[in-house]
C-alpha cells in the first residue's frame, strides 16, 4: 500500500504500537494538513500541520508557559504579565495572551514570534519522550485560528528531540540488527527538506551508501562506535536513512565521488573543531606583519 493511500485511512491509534516519530514522518511524507491530537492520561496536546510541516502546537498550561518564557527573556515584567492575564480573564479568554500583550505595547510581534517558535519546539521535544497514550489526526481541521504560526521541519524536530533522549535505549530499539544495510532516503515528491545536521551527523551520513552494514559504517567512521550508533539511530528515526537491499558496487567514477564526499565530510568536521585555533593564528600573523611594517 502506498503512503498516500495509507494516509487516506483514519489515522488513529496508540503510541505503544505506532511511535510519534513514525506518525510525524507519515504526515510529512503525505504533505498532510490538519491537527494531530495526542492524549496521555489528562494531558492533551494538539499539533497543527500544513503541507507536512509543523505550524503550531499547544498543550496544558500553555498560557502560563508563554508568559513565563517572555518574562525569563526579559521581554516582560511580572506586573505587565499580571495585567495582561487579568485583561484576558475579563474577556472570558476569548483573546490570546500574546495578542493582548502586543495591543498593550508590552512586547512587539518579533518577540512573540520567537517565543512561540521556542514554545512549539519544546512541546514537540517533550512529546517524543512519551511511551504511552493515544493519537488521532483530523485532516484539514484546526480547532483555533492562529494569527502567529511557525514552520518547523519534521526531520529537524525529530533529530533535536532524540538528541535529548536516552541514547542507548534508542539505539537498541531503532537498530536491532546492525548487519542491515541502509541508504539515504529520497526526498518526498514536491517537498523540499531543509534539514540542519551537525558535523558528526554529516560525517556518519556520508558513509551510508546502500552497501555498508551499520557495523561497517561504524568501522569506517572516525567517530567512536557509540557515537556513530547514536547518530545512525537519530538519522533513521528522522527518516533521513532507510533500510535497503545491498546495492551492486558503484562504477569507478561514483566511487571517486563517494571518496570525495567522505573526504569533504572529514574536512568539515576538522574545520568546525579547529576554527577557533585558526582564528587565533590569524590574529598572531596579523600582529607580526603589523610589527614588521612599523
C-alpha positions as MATLAB code, in Angstrom:
seq = 'XXXXXXXXXXXXXXXXXXXXXXXXXXXXXXXXXXXXXXXXXXXXXXXXXXXXXXXXXXXXXXXXXXXXXXXXXXXXXXXXXXXXXXXXXXXXXXXXXXXXXXXXXXXXXXXXXXXXXXXXXXXXXXXXXXXXXXXXXXXXXXXXXXXXXXXXXXXXXXXXXXXXXXXXXXXXXXXXXXXXXXXXXXXXXXXXXXXXXXXXXXXXXXXXXXXXXXXXXXXXXXXXXXXXXXXXXXXXXXXXXXXXXXXXXXXXXXXXXXXXXXXXXXXXXXXXXXXXXXXXXXXXXXXXXXXXXX';
ca = [
       0.000    0.000    0.000;
       1.392    3.440   -0.905;
       1.974    6.159    1.654;
      -0.714    8.321    0.086;
      -3.364    5.598    0.148;
      -2.442    4.709    3.719;
      -2.963    8.309    4.740;
      -6.448    8.295    3.234;
      -7.430    5.945    6.059;
      -8.484    7.078    9.525;
      -5.135    7.757   11.206;
      -5.546    6.978   14.889;
      -4.204    4.512   17.405;
      -1.917    4.018   20.387;
       1.623    5.318   20.789;
       2.712    1.898   22.087;
       2.070    0.461   18.614;
       2.889    3.465   16.435;
       5.553    5.884   17.722;
       5.237    9.641   17.420;
       8.327    9.983   15.167;
       6.687    7.487   12.793;
       3.424    9.444   12.855;
       5.235   12.737   12.189;
       7.127   11.144    9.290;
       3.915    9.772    7.801;
       2.221   13.172    7.878;
       5.313   14.856    6.429;
       5.641   12.282    3.636;
       1.995   12.762    2.654;
       2.295   16.569    2.951;
      -0.823   16.487    5.101;
      -2.609   19.474    6.621;
      -4.698   19.220    9.759;
      -4.457   18.669   13.505;
      -2.805   15.772   15.307;
      -4.400   15.260   18.719;
      -2.347   13.339   21.298;
      -3.555   12.340   24.763;
      -1.824   10.733   27.740;
      -3.978   10.461   30.862;
      -5.237   14.019   31.496;
      -2.700   15.713   29.202;
      -3.935   16.655   25.725;
      -1.675   18.171   23.054;
      -2.733   19.479   19.644;
      -0.191   19.832   16.818;
      -1.059   21.712   13.608;
       0.394   20.596   10.258;
       0.450   22.452    6.941;
       1.697   20.538    3.884;
       3.698   18.223    6.146;
       5.391   20.897    8.278;
       4.506   21.711   11.886;
       2.992   25.194   12.168;
       1.630   25.344   15.714;
       1.081   23.354   18.873;
      -0.389   23.782   22.307;
      -0.800   21.714   25.422;
      -1.502   22.001   29.163;
      -0.747   25.328   30.874;
       0.191   26.915   27.557;
      -0.770   30.453   28.572;
       1.315   30.359   31.740;
       4.272   28.947   29.849;
       4.146   31.688   27.197;
       4.114   34.445   29.804;
       6.863   32.732   31.772;
       9.108   32.484   28.707;
       8.638   36.162   27.892;
       9.424   37.113   31.475;
      12.512   34.873   31.633;
      13.843   36.504   28.462;
      13.424   39.950   29.973;
      10.731   40.923   27.468;
       8.037   41.288   30.092;
       7.755   42.262   33.755;
       5.702   40.361   36.311;
       3.390   43.361   36.652;
       2.781   43.514   32.896;
       2.074   39.786   32.764;
      -0.404   40.010   35.647;
      -2.176   42.916   33.953;
      -2.458   41.009   30.653;
      -3.785   37.875   32.379;
      -6.377   39.979   34.208;
      -7.463   41.543   30.913;
      -7.706   38.116   29.313;
      -9.888   36.841   32.159;
     -12.248   39.798   31.727;
     -12.809   38.806   28.080;
     -13.671   35.197   29.024;
     -10.339   34.070   27.485;
     -11.628   34.964   24.017;
      -8.333   36.699   23.205;
      -4.880   35.133   23.090;
      -2.445   36.321   25.735;
       0.082   37.266   23.056;
      -2.427   39.449   21.229;
      -3.218   41.285   24.466;
       0.477   41.851   25.230;
       1.038   43.352   21.762;
      -2.087   45.528   21.978;
      -0.890   46.938   25.309;
       2.542   47.690   23.836;
       4.348   45.410   26.294;
       6.073   43.396   23.521;
       6.392   43.593   19.738;
       5.439   40.969   17.185;
       9.020   39.736   16.654;
       9.361   38.980   20.373;
       6.146   36.975   20.314;
       7.067   35.035   17.158;
      10.426   33.995   18.627;
       8.844   32.803   21.859;
       6.001   30.971   20.077;
       8.568   29.133   17.948;
      10.539   28.140   21.043;
       7.361   27.101   22.835;
       6.218   24.837   19.984;
       9.685   23.288   19.669;
       9.907   22.491   23.381;
       6.407   21.000   23.300;
       7.367   18.728   20.403;
      10.626   17.654   22.057;
       8.777   16.674   25.219;
       6.247   14.673   23.188;
       8.971   12.439   21.759;
       9.597   11.015   25.235;
       6.006    9.778   25.582;
       5.884    5.983   25.652;
       2.107    5.641   26.046;
      -1.053    7.436   25.007;
      -3.387    7.701   22.044;
      -3.492    9.854   18.923;
      -5.848   10.863   16.128;
      -5.306   13.003   13.032;
      -8.079   15.375   11.915;
      -7.372   16.182    8.279;
      -7.929   19.804    7.204;
      -9.393   20.645   10.617;
      -7.994   23.252   13.028;
      -9.612   23.942   16.430;
      -8.344   27.535   16.532;
      -7.392   30.211   14.028;
      -3.834   31.164   14.991;
      -2.544   34.543   13.875;
       1.085   33.698   14.647;
       2.382   30.379   13.322;
       5.776   28.817   12.638;
       7.180   26.448   10.032;
       9.170   23.571   11.516;
      10.708   20.697    9.580;
       9.598   17.349   10.984;
      13.079   15.924   10.396;
      14.733   18.694   12.422;
      12.218   18.333   15.243;
      12.809   14.580   15.470;
      16.596   14.920   15.337;
      16.785   17.527   18.095;
      14.212   15.749   20.231;
      16.053   12.463   20.002;
      19.329   14.133   20.965;
      17.726   14.716   24.335;
      16.517   11.162   24.937;
      18.240    8.142   26.433;
      20.512    7.284   23.525;
      21.347    3.699   24.457;
      17.709    2.614   24.616;
      17.039    4.475   21.396;
      19.831    2.624   19.579;
      18.681   -0.812   20.740;
      15.094   -0.175   19.693;
      15.866    1.629   16.436;
      18.746   -0.506   15.143;
      18.080   -4.049   16.411;
      20.068   -5.587   13.527;
      23.436   -3.924   12.943;
      24.061   -6.131    9.906;
      21.301   -4.390    7.941;
      22.265   -2.159    5.007;
      20.886    1.392    4.798;
      20.709    4.111    2.159;
      19.803    7.806    2.049;
      16.034    8.327    1.820;
      14.713   10.051   -1.282;
      13.015   13.411   -0.711;
       9.255   13.160   -0.972;
       7.916   14.396   -4.300;
       7.077   18.082   -4.225;
       8.536   18.598   -0.764;
      11.796   20.392   -0.047;
      13.658   19.194    3.029;
      15.714   21.826    4.846;
      17.428   19.602    7.385;
      20.016   21.030    9.785;
      22.726   18.470   10.559;
      25.713   18.704   12.878;
      29.221   17.887   11.667;
      29.120   14.436   13.311;
      25.824   13.666   11.556;
      27.217   14.706    8.170;
      30.241   12.534    8.891;
      28.198    9.404    9.509;
      25.609   10.068    6.787;
      28.354   10.296    4.152;
      29.225    6.653    4.908;
      25.670    5.355    4.365;
      25.762    4.262    0.735;
      23.455    1.271    0.277;
      26.396   -1.135    0.544;
      27.715   -0.892    4.098;
      26.001   -2.507    7.064;
      25.601   -0.469   10.237;
      28.584   -2.303   11.734;
      30.682   -1.453    8.675;
      29.625    2.198    8.832;
      30.802    2.342   12.450;
      34.131    0.763   11.497;
      34.661    3.262    8.668;
      33.698    6.288   10.765;
      36.234    8.476   12.558;
      33.749    8.738   15.441;
      33.662    6.429   18.437;
      31.393    3.406   17.902;
      28.825    4.532   20.486;
      28.536    7.997   18.962;
      28.291    6.520   15.458;
      25.384    4.287   16.516;
      23.656    7.219   18.214;
      23.878    9.322   15.052;
      22.674    6.446   12.846;
      19.657    5.828   15.083;
      18.763    9.523   15.015;
      19.044    9.656   11.218;
      16.826    6.584   10.855;
      14.125    7.874   13.197;
      14.163   11.220   11.385;
      13.516    9.372    8.122;
      16.812   10.506    6.575;
      18.200    6.978    6.123;
      16.191    3.841    5.425;
      16.876    0.066    5.197;
      17.517   -1.335    1.724;
      18.840   -4.334   -0.141;
      22.581   -4.207   -0.693;
      23.370   -2.386   -3.934;
      25.897   -3.503   -6.529;
      29.320   -1.806   -6.242;
      29.312    1.633   -7.839;
      31.255    2.409  -11.020;
      34.721    3.892  -10.658;
      33.527    7.477  -11.154;
      30.887    7.020   -8.474;
      33.494    5.535   -6.159;
      35.710    8.555   -6.684;
      32.781   10.850   -5.985;
      31.963    8.923   -2.803;
      35.575    9.223   -1.679;
      35.446   12.974   -2.268;
      32.242   13.258   -0.222;
      33.854   11.332    2.634;
      36.971   13.492    2.494;
      34.924   16.702    2.490;
      32.941   15.413    5.456;
      36.131   14.847    7.454;
      37.459   18.264    6.418;
      34.219   19.892    7.550;
      34.413   18.189   10.925;
      38.046   19.232   11.348;
      37.223   22.797   10.357;
      34.377   23.082   12.843;
      36.515   21.777   15.699;
      39.640   23.800   14.864;
      38.265   27.094   13.574;
      38.907   28.854   16.895;
      42.582   27.847   16.719;
      42.793   29.182   13.174;
      41.320   32.491   14.267;
      43.985   32.807   16.973;
      46.741   32.010   14.452;
      45.332   34.598   12.017;
      45.479   37.227   14.730;
      49.100   36.264   15.534;
      50.101   36.559   11.868;
      48.344   39.911   11.532;
      50.126   41.210   14.629;
      53.521   40.027   13.339;
      53.040   41.662    9.939;
      51.913   44.880   11.552;
      55.071   44.881   13.655;
      57.302   44.431   10.592;
      55.644   47.316    8.777;
      56.405   49.737   11.605;
];
